[in-house]
Short mmCIF file of C-alpha atoms in Angstrom, two decimals:
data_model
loop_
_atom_site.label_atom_id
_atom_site.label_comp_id
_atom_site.label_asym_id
_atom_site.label_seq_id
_atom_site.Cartn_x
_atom_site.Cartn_y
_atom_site.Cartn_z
CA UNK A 1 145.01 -42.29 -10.81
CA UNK A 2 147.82 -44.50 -10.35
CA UNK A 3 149.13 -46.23 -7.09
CA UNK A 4 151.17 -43.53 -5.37
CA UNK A 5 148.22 -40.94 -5.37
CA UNK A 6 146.23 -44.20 -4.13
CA UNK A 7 148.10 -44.22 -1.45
CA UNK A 8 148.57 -40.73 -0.67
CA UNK A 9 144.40 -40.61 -0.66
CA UNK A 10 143.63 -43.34 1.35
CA UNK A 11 146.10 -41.89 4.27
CA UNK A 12 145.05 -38.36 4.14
CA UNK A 13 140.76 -38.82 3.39
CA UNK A 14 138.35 -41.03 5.66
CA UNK A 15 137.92 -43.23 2.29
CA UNK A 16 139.23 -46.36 4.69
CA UNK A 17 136.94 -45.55 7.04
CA UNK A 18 134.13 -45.95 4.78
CA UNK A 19 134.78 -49.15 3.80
CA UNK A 20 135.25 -50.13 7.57
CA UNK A 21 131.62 -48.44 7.90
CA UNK A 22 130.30 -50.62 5.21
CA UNK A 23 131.89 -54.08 5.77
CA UNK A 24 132.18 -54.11 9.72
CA UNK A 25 128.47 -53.05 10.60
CA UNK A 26 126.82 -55.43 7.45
CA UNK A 27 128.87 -58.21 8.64
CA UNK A 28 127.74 -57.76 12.43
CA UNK A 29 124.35 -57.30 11.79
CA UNK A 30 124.61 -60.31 9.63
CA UNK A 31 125.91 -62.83 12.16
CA UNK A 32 125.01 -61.27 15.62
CA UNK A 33 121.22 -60.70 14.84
CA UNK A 34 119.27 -63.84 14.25
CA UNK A 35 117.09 -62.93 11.41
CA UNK A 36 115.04 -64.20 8.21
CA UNK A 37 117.95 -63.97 6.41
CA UNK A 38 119.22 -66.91 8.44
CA UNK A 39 116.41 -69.66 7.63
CA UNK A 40 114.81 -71.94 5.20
CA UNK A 41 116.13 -72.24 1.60
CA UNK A 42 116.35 -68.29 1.23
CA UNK A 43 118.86 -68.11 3.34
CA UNK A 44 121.86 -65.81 2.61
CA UNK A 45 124.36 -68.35 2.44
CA UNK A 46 121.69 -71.02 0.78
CA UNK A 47 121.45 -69.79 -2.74
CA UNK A 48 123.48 -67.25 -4.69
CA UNK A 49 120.42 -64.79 -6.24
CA UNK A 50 119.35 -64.87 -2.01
CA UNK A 51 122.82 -64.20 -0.88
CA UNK A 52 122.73 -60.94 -3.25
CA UNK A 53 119.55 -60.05 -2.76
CA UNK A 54 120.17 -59.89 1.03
CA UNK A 55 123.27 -58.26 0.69
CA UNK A 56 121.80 -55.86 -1.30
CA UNK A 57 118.73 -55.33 1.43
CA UNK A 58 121.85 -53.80 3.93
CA UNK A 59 121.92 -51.07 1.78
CA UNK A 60 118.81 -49.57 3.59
CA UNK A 61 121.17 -48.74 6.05
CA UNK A 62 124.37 -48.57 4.27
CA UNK A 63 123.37 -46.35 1.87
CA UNK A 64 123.02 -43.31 4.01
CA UNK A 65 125.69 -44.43 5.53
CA UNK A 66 128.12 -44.12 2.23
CA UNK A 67 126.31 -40.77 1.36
CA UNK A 68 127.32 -39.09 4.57
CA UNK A 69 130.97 -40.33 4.44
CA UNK A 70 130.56 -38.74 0.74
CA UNK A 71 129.96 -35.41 2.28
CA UNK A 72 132.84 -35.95 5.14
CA UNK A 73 135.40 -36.21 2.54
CA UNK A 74 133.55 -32.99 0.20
CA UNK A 75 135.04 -31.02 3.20
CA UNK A 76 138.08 -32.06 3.37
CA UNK A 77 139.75 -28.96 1.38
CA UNK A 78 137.00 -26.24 2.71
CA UNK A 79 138.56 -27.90 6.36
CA UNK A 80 142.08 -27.70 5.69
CA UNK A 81 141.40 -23.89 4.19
CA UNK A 82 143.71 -24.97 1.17
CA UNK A 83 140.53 -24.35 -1.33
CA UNK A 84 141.77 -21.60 -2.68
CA UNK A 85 145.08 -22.40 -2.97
CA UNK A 86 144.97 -25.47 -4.72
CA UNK A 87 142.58 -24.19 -6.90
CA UNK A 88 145.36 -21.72 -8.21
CA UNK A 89 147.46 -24.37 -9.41
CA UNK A 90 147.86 -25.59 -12.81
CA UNK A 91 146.09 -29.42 -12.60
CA UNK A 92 142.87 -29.26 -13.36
CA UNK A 93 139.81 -29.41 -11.35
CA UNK A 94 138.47 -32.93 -12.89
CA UNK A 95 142.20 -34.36 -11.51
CA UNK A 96 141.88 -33.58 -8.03
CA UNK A 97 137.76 -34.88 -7.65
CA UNK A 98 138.91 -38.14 -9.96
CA UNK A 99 141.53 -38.54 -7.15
CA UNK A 100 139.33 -38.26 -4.08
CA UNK A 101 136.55 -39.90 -5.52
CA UNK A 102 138.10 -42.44 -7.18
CA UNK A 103 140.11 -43.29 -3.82
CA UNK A 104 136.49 -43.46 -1.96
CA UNK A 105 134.78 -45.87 -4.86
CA UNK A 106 137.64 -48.30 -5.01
CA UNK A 107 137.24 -48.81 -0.51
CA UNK A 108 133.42 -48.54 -0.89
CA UNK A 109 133.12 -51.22 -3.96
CA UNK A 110 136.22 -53.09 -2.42
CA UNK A 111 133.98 -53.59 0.99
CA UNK A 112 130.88 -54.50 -0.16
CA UNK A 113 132.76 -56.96 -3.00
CA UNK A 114 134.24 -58.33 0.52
CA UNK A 115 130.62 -58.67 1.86
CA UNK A 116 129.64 -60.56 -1.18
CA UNK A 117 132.60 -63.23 -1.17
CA UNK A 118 132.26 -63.94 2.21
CA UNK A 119 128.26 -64.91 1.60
CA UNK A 120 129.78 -66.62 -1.37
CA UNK A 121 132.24 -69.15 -0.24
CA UNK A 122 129.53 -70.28 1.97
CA UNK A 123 126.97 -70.90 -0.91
CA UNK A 124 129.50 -72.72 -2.57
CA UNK A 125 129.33 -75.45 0.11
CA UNK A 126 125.07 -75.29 0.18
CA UNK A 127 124.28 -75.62 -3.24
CA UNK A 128 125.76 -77.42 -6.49
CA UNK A 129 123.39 -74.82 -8.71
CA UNK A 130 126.05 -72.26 -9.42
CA UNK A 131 125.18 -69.62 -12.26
CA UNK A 132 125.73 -65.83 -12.60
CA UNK A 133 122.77 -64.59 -12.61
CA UNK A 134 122.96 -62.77 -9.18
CA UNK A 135 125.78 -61.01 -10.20
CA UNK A 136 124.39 -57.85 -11.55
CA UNK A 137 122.22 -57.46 -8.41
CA UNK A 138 125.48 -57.04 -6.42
CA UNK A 139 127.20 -54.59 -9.17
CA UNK A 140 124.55 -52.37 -9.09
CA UNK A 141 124.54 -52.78 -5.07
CA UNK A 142 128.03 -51.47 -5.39
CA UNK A 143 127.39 -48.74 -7.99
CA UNK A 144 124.50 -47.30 -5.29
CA UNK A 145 127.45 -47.23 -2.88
CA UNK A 146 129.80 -45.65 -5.21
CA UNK A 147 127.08 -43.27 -6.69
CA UNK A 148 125.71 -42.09 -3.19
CA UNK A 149 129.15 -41.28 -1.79
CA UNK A 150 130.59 -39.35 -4.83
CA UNK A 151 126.78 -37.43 -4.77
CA UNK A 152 127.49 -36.67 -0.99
CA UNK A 153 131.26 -35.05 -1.85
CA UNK A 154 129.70 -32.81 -4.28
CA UNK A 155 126.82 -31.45 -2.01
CA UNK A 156 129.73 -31.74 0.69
CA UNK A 157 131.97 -29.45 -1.40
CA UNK A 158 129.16 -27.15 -2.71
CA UNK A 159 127.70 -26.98 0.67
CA UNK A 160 130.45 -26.37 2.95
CA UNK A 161 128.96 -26.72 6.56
CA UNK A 162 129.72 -29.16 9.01
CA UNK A 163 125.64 -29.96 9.31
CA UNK A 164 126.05 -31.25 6.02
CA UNK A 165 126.87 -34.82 6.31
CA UNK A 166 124.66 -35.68 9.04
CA UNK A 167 121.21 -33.64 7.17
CA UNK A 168 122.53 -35.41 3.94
CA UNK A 169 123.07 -39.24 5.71
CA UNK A 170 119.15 -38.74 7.50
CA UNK A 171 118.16 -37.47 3.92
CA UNK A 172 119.21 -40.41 2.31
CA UNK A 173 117.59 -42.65 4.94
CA UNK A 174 114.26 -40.66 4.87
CA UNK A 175 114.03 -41.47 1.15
CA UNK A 176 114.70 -45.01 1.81
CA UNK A 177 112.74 -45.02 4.19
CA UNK A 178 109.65 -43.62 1.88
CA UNK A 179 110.54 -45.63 -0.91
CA UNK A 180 109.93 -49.12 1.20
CA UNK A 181 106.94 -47.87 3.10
CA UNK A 182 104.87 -45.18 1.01
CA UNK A 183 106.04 -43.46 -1.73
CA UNK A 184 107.43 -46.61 -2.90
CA UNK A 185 103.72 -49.25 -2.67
CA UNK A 186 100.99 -49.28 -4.20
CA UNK A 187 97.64 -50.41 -1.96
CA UNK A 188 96.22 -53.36 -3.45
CA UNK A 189 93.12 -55.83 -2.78
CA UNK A 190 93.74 -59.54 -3.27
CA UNK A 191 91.57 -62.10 -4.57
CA UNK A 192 89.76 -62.53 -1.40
CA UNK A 193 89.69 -58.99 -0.42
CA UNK A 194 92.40 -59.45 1.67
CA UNK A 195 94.33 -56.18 1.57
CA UNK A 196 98.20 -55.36 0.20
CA UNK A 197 100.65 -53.63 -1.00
CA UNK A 198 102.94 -53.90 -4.01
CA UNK A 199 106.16 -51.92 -4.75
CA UNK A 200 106.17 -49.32 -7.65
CA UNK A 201 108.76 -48.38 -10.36
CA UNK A 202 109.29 -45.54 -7.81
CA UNK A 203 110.47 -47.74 -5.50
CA UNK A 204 113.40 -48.98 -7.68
CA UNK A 205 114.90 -45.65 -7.10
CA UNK A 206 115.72 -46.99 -3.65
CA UNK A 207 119.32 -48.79 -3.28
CA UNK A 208 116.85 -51.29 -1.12
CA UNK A 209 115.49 -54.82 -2.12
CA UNK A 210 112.06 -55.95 -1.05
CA UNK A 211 112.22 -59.31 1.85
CA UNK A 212 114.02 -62.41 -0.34
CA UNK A 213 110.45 -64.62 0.31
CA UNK A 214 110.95 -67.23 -2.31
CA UNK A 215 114.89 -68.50 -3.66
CA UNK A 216 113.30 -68.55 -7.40
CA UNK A 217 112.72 -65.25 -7.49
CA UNK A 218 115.04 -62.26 -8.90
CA UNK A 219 115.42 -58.61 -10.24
CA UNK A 220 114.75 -58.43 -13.94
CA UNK A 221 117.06 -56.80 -16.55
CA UNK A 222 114.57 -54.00 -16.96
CA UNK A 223 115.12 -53.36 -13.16
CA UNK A 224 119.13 -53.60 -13.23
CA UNK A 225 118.93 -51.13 -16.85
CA UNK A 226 116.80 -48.90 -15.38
CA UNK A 227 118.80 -48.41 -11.42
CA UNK A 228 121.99 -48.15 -13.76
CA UNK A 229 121.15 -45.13 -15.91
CA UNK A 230 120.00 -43.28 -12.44
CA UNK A 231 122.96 -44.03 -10.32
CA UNK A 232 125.11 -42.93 -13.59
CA UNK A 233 123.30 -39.52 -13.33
CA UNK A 234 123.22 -39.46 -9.25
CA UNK A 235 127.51 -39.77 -9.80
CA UNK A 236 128.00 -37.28 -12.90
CA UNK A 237 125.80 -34.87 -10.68
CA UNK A 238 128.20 -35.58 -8.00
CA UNK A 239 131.32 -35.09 -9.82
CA UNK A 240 129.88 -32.75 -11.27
CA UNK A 241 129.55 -30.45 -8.14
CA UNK A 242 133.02 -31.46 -7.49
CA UNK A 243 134.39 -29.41 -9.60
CA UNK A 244 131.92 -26.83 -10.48
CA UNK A 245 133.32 -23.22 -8.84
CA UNK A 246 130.32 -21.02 -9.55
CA UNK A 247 126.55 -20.64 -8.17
CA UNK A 248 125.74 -21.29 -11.81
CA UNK A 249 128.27 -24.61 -12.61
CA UNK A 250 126.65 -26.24 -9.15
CA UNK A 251 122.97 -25.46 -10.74
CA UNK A 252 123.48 -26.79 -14.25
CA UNK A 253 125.38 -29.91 -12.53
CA UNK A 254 121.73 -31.22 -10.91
CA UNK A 255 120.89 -31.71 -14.69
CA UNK A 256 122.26 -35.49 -14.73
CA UNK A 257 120.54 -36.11 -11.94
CA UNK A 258 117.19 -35.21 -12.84
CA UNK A 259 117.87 -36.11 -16.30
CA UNK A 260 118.92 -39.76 -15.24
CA UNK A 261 115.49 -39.85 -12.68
CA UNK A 262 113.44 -39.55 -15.64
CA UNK A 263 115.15 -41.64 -18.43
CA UNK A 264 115.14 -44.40 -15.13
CA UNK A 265 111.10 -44.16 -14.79
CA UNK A 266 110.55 -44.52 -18.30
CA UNK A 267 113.03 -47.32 -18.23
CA UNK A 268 112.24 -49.06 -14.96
CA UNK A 269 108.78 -52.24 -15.21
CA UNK A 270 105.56 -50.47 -13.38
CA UNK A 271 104.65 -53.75 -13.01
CA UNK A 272 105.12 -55.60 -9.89
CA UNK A 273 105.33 -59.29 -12.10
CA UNK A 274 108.11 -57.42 -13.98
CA UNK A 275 110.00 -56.21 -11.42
CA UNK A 276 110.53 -59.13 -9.14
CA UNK A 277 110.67 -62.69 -11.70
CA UNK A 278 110.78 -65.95 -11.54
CA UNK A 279 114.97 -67.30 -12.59
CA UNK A 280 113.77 -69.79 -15.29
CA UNK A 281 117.01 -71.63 -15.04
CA UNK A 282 116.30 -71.88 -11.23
CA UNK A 283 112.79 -73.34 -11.90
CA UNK A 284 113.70 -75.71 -14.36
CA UNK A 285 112.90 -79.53 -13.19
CA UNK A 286 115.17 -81.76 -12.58
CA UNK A 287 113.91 -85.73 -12.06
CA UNK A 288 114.02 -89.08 -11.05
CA UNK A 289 111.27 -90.81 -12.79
CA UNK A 290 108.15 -89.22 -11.20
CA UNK A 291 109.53 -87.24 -8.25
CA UNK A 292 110.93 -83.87 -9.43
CA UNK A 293 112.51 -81.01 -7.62
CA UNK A 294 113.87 -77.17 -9.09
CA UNK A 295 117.50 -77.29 -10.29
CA UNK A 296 118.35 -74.61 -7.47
CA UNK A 297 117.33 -77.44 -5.03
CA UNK A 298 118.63 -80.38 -6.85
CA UNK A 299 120.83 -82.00 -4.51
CA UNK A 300 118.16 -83.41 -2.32
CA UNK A 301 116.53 -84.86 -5.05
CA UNK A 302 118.24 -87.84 -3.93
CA UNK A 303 117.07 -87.91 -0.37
CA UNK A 304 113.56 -86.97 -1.62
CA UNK A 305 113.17 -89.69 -4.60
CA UNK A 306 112.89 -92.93 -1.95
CA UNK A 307 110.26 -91.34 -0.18
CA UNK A 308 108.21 -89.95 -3.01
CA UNK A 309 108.10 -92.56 -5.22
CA UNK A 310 106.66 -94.94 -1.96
CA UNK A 311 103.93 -92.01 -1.56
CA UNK A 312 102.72 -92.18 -4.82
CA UNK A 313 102.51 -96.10 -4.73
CA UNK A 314 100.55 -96.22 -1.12
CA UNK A 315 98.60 -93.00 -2.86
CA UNK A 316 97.45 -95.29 -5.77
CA UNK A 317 96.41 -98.01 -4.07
CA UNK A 318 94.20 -95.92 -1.78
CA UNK A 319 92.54 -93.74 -4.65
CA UNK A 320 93.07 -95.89 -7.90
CA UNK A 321 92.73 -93.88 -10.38
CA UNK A 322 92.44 -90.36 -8.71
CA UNK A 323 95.70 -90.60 -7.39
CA UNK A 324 98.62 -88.18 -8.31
CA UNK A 325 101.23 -89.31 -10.50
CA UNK A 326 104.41 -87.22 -9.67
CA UNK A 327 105.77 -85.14 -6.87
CA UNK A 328 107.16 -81.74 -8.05
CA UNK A 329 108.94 -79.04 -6.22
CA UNK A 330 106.09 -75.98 -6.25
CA UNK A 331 107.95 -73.80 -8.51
CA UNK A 332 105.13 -71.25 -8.69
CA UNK A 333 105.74 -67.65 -7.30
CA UNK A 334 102.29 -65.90 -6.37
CA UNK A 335 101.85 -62.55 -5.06
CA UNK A 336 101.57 -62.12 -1.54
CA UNK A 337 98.67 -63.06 0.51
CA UNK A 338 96.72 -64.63 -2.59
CA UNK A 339 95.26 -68.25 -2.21
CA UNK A 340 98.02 -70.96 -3.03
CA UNK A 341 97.46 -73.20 -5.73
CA UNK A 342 96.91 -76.80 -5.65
CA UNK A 343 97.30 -79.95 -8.12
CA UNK A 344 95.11 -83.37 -8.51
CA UNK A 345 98.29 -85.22 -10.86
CA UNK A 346 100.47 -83.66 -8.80
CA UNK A 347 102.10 -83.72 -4.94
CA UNK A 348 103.24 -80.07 -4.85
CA UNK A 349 105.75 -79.21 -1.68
CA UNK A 350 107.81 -76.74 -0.81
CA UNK A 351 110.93 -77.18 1.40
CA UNK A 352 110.11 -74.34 3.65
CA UNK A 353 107.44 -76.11 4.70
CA UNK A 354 108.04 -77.14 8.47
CA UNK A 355 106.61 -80.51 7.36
CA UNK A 356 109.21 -80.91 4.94
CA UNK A 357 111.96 -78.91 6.26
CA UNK A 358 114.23 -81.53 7.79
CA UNK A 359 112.82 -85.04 7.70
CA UNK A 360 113.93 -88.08 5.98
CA UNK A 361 112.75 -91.58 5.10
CA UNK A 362 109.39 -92.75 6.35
CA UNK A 363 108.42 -89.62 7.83
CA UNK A 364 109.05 -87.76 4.44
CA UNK A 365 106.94 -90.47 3.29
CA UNK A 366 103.86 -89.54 5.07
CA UNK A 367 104.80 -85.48 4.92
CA UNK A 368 103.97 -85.73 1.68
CA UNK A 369 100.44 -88.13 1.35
CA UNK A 370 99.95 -85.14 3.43
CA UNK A 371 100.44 -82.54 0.98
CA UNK A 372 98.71 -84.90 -1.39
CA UNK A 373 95.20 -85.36 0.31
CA UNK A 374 94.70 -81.95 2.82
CA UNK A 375 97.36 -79.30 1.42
CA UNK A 376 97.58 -76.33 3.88
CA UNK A 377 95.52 -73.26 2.69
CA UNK A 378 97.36 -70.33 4.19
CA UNK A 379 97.30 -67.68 2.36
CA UNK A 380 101.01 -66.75 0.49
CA UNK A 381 103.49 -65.24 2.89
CA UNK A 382 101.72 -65.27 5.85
CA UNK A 383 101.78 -67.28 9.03
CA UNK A 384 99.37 -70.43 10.10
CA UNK A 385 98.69 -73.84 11.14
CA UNK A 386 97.47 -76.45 8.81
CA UNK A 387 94.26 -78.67 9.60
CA UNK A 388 95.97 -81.29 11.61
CA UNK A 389 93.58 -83.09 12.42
CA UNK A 390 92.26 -84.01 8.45
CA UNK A 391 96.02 -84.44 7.44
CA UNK A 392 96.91 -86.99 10.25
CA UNK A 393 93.21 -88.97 9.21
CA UNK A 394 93.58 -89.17 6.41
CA UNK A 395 97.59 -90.29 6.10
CA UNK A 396 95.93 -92.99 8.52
CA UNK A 397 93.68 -93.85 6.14
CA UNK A 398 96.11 -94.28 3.28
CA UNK A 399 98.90 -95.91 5.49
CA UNK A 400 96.76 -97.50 7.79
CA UNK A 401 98.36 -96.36 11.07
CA UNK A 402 96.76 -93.17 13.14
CA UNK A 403 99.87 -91.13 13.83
CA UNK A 404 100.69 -87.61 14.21
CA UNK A 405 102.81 -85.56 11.73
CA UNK A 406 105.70 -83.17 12.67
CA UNK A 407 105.67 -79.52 11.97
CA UNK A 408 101.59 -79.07 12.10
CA UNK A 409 101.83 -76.76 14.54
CA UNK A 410 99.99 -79.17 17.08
CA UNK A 411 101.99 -80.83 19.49
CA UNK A 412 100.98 -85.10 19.35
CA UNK A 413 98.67 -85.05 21.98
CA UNK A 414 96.56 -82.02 20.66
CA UNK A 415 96.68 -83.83 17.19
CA UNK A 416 95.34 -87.30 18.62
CA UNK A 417 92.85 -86.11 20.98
CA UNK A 418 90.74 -84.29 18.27
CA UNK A 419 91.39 -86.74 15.11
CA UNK A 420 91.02 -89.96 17.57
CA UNK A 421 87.00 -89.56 17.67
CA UNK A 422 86.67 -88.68 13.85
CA UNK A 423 88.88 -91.63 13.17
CA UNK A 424 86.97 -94.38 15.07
CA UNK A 425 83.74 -93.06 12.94
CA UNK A 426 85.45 -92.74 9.73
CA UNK A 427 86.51 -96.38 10.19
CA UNK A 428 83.77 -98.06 11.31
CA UNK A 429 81.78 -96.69 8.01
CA UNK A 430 81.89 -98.78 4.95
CA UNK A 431 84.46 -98.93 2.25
CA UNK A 432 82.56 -96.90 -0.48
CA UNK A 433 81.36 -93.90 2.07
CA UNK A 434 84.95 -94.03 3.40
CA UNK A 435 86.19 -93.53 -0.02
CA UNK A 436 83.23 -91.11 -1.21
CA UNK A 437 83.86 -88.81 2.26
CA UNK A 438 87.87 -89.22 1.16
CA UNK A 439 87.42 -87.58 -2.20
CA UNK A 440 84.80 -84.91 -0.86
CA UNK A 441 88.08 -83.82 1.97
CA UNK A 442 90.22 -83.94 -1.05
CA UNK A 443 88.46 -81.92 -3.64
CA UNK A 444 87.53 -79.05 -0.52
CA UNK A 445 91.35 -79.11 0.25
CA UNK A 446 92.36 -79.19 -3.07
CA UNK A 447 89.98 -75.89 -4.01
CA UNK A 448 90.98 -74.16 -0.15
CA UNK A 449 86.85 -73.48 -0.47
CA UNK A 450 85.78 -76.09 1.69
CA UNK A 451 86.44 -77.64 5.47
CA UNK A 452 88.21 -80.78 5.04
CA UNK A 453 87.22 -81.84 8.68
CA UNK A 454 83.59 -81.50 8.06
CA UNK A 455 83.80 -84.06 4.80
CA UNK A 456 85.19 -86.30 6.62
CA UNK A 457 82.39 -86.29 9.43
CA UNK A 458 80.18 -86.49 6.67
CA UNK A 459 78.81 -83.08 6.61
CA UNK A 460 79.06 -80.46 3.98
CA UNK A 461 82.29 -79.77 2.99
CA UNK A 462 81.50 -75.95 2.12
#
């Protein structure tokens, strides 16, 4: 297809109005709605593998979207009551369909590509980790687009009814739909019998991504191989029915598309660890002597060395030789709602942590002796409050000074008035019990199988 029939497409078919559809409403719903998508580190303008990944989530909408627009244009020539006509003249069948579908995959690709840069010249100026490895997520985003709209001009030209578009767009959202919320999880029970759900390969088939929870985290080749192959066999089948012209051509052109289902199943991880990974590059250290951070969040290692090197010291002086010896960026990824996973040698923190997430200097300081002595419990991915009360005793007891801590949860008052009692008991006891009920609170906040609180009141911690 060369320029002049691009032209002549794009004025006569609703292929610009597609890529209107796609960019205009994702860009809206981007900026106007205040969402997840907008916070912490995953952010879609924090990271590049988030930025795709989110852009990619639109698709839940966008998808059904492009398929229906598909059909729109299959009618064109059933519309215009030229079928018959043009199908008497000498060009071939495969012309015409490359023509109109090409026309519609250049605006749909050329939109979402759009999308994408705009999310990306804002990363640019939020991270100095720059890599490639989110690019495939947003090719095959685009190939869903491309693959659902050419699929919806087949069924639009082999099913010539003007229902057709909207049954096929609800279609395509019903099976998006499925794929995120049933057909597409798998019920689980967690370590504590907490229970979950997980996606399945089935759910791959979906243009969709699961909720970007964690910036380390992205689709694995297996994933990208296996979406490929199907959307190659969703678009033959939908060129296919482009230019098929009998009951029997339309039936033997489904055969890509089921053949590419089942070549994607066998293709596609049925495990959940092997769908969704951890970027390696991403969770490689980077370090200033003992205070480390993940390369993806390496330029605030310098704001974050000061502070966590003067933890560790005060941290060593109060517990000798039980103290940690580094601060590290948690770089592990654990299924949702399991127990999170805490270090003696090690101050693990995460910077979505609302007692990390914006503070500097002395208050980093004591955000992380924190982290060190009473590390929240919370369950992965869910919502809480961390025990205020045995985090702000016992930074008091390593720094001396009874304060309260920002993003607990607890306003300063609430902190004070229940940690104030403990703290004039705690203090009055003798070093060694002091130090004895410190290590009990520790070790029971350390193992998230004990009450912190009750250790240091000297009860049991269990």
């Amino acid at each position: 297809m060369n320029l002049r029939v691009l032209r002549i497409e794009l004025r006569r078919s609703v292929a610009p109005w597609a890529g209107a559809v796609v960019l205009v409403p994702a860009l809206a719903f981007l900026y106007l709605v205040d969402g997840a998508w907008w916070r912490d580190t995953t952010g879609w303008t924090a990271q590049w593998t988030s930025m795709a990944l989110w852009t990619r989530s639109l698709l839940f909408y966008l998808w059904p979207l492009a398929v229906g627009l598909g059909a729109l244009q299959g009618l064109r020539d059933h519309r215009s009551t030229m079928y018959e006509l043009l199908t008497s003249t000498p060009r071939p069948a495969r012309h015409r369909a490359a023509a109109l579908a090409g026309t519609t995959a250049f605006t749909l690709a050329s939109a979402f590509a759009l999308l994408v840069l705009v999310g990306g010249f804002q990363v640019l100026g939020n991270t100095e980790y720059t890599h490639l490895g989110w690019l495939p997520i947003s090719l095959v985003g685009a190939l869903f687009l491309i693959a659902g709209a050419v699929l919806g001009m087949g069924a639009g030209r082999a099913l010539p009814s003007a229902l057709t578009p909207p049954a096929l767009a609800m279609t395509a959202f019903a099976f998006t739909v499925l794929m995120h919320m049933s057909l597409g999880r798998t019920e689980t029970v967690m370590a504590g019998g907490v229970p979950s759900t997980e996606p399945n390969r089935v759910s791959l088939l979906s243009p969709t991504v699961e909720e970007v929870r964690d910036t380390l985290v992205t689709l694995s080749a297996p994933v990208h191989a296996g979406q490929t192959v199907w959307l190659l066999g969703m678009a033959a089948t939908g060129f296919a029915l482009l230019i098929a012209a009998t009951p029997r051509a339309r039936l033997t052109a489904l055969v890509p598309l089921l053949a590419g289902a089942v070549i994607a199943l066998l293709v596609l991880p049925s495990d959940p660890r092997r769908m969704y990974v951890v970027d390696t590059s991403a969770a490689e250290l980077v370090c200033e002597g003992p205070v480390c951070v993940t390369t993806a969040q390496r330029a605030r290692l310098d704001d974050l060395a000061g502070p966590g090197k003067k933890a560790l010291r005060l941290l060593h002086a109060a517990l000798g030789g039980q103290a940690p010896v580094s601060v590290r960026e948690n770089a592990a990824v654990l299924p949702q709602g399991s127990t999170p996973r805490w270090s003696r040698e090690s101050v693990l923190f995460d910077f979505d942590d609302d007692m990390i997430t914006g503070v500097k200097g002395e208050e980093l300081t004591r955000a992380l002796i924190a982290q060190a002595m009473v590390p929240t419990c919370v369950p992965v991915g869910w919502s809480g409050t961390t025990d205020a009360s045995s985090q702000v005793i016992a930074v008091g007891w390593v720094t001396g000074d009874l304060a309260p801590l920002d993003g607990t949860g607890y306003s300063e008052a609430e902190q004070l008035a229940e940690a104030r009692p403990v703290w004039a008991e705690f203090r009055a006891l003798p070093r060694d019990e002091q130090l004895s009920r410190i290590r009990t609170m520790r070790a029971a906040a350390l193992s998230c199988e004990g009450d912190p609180l009750a250790a240091l009141k000297g009860g049991a911690s269990r």
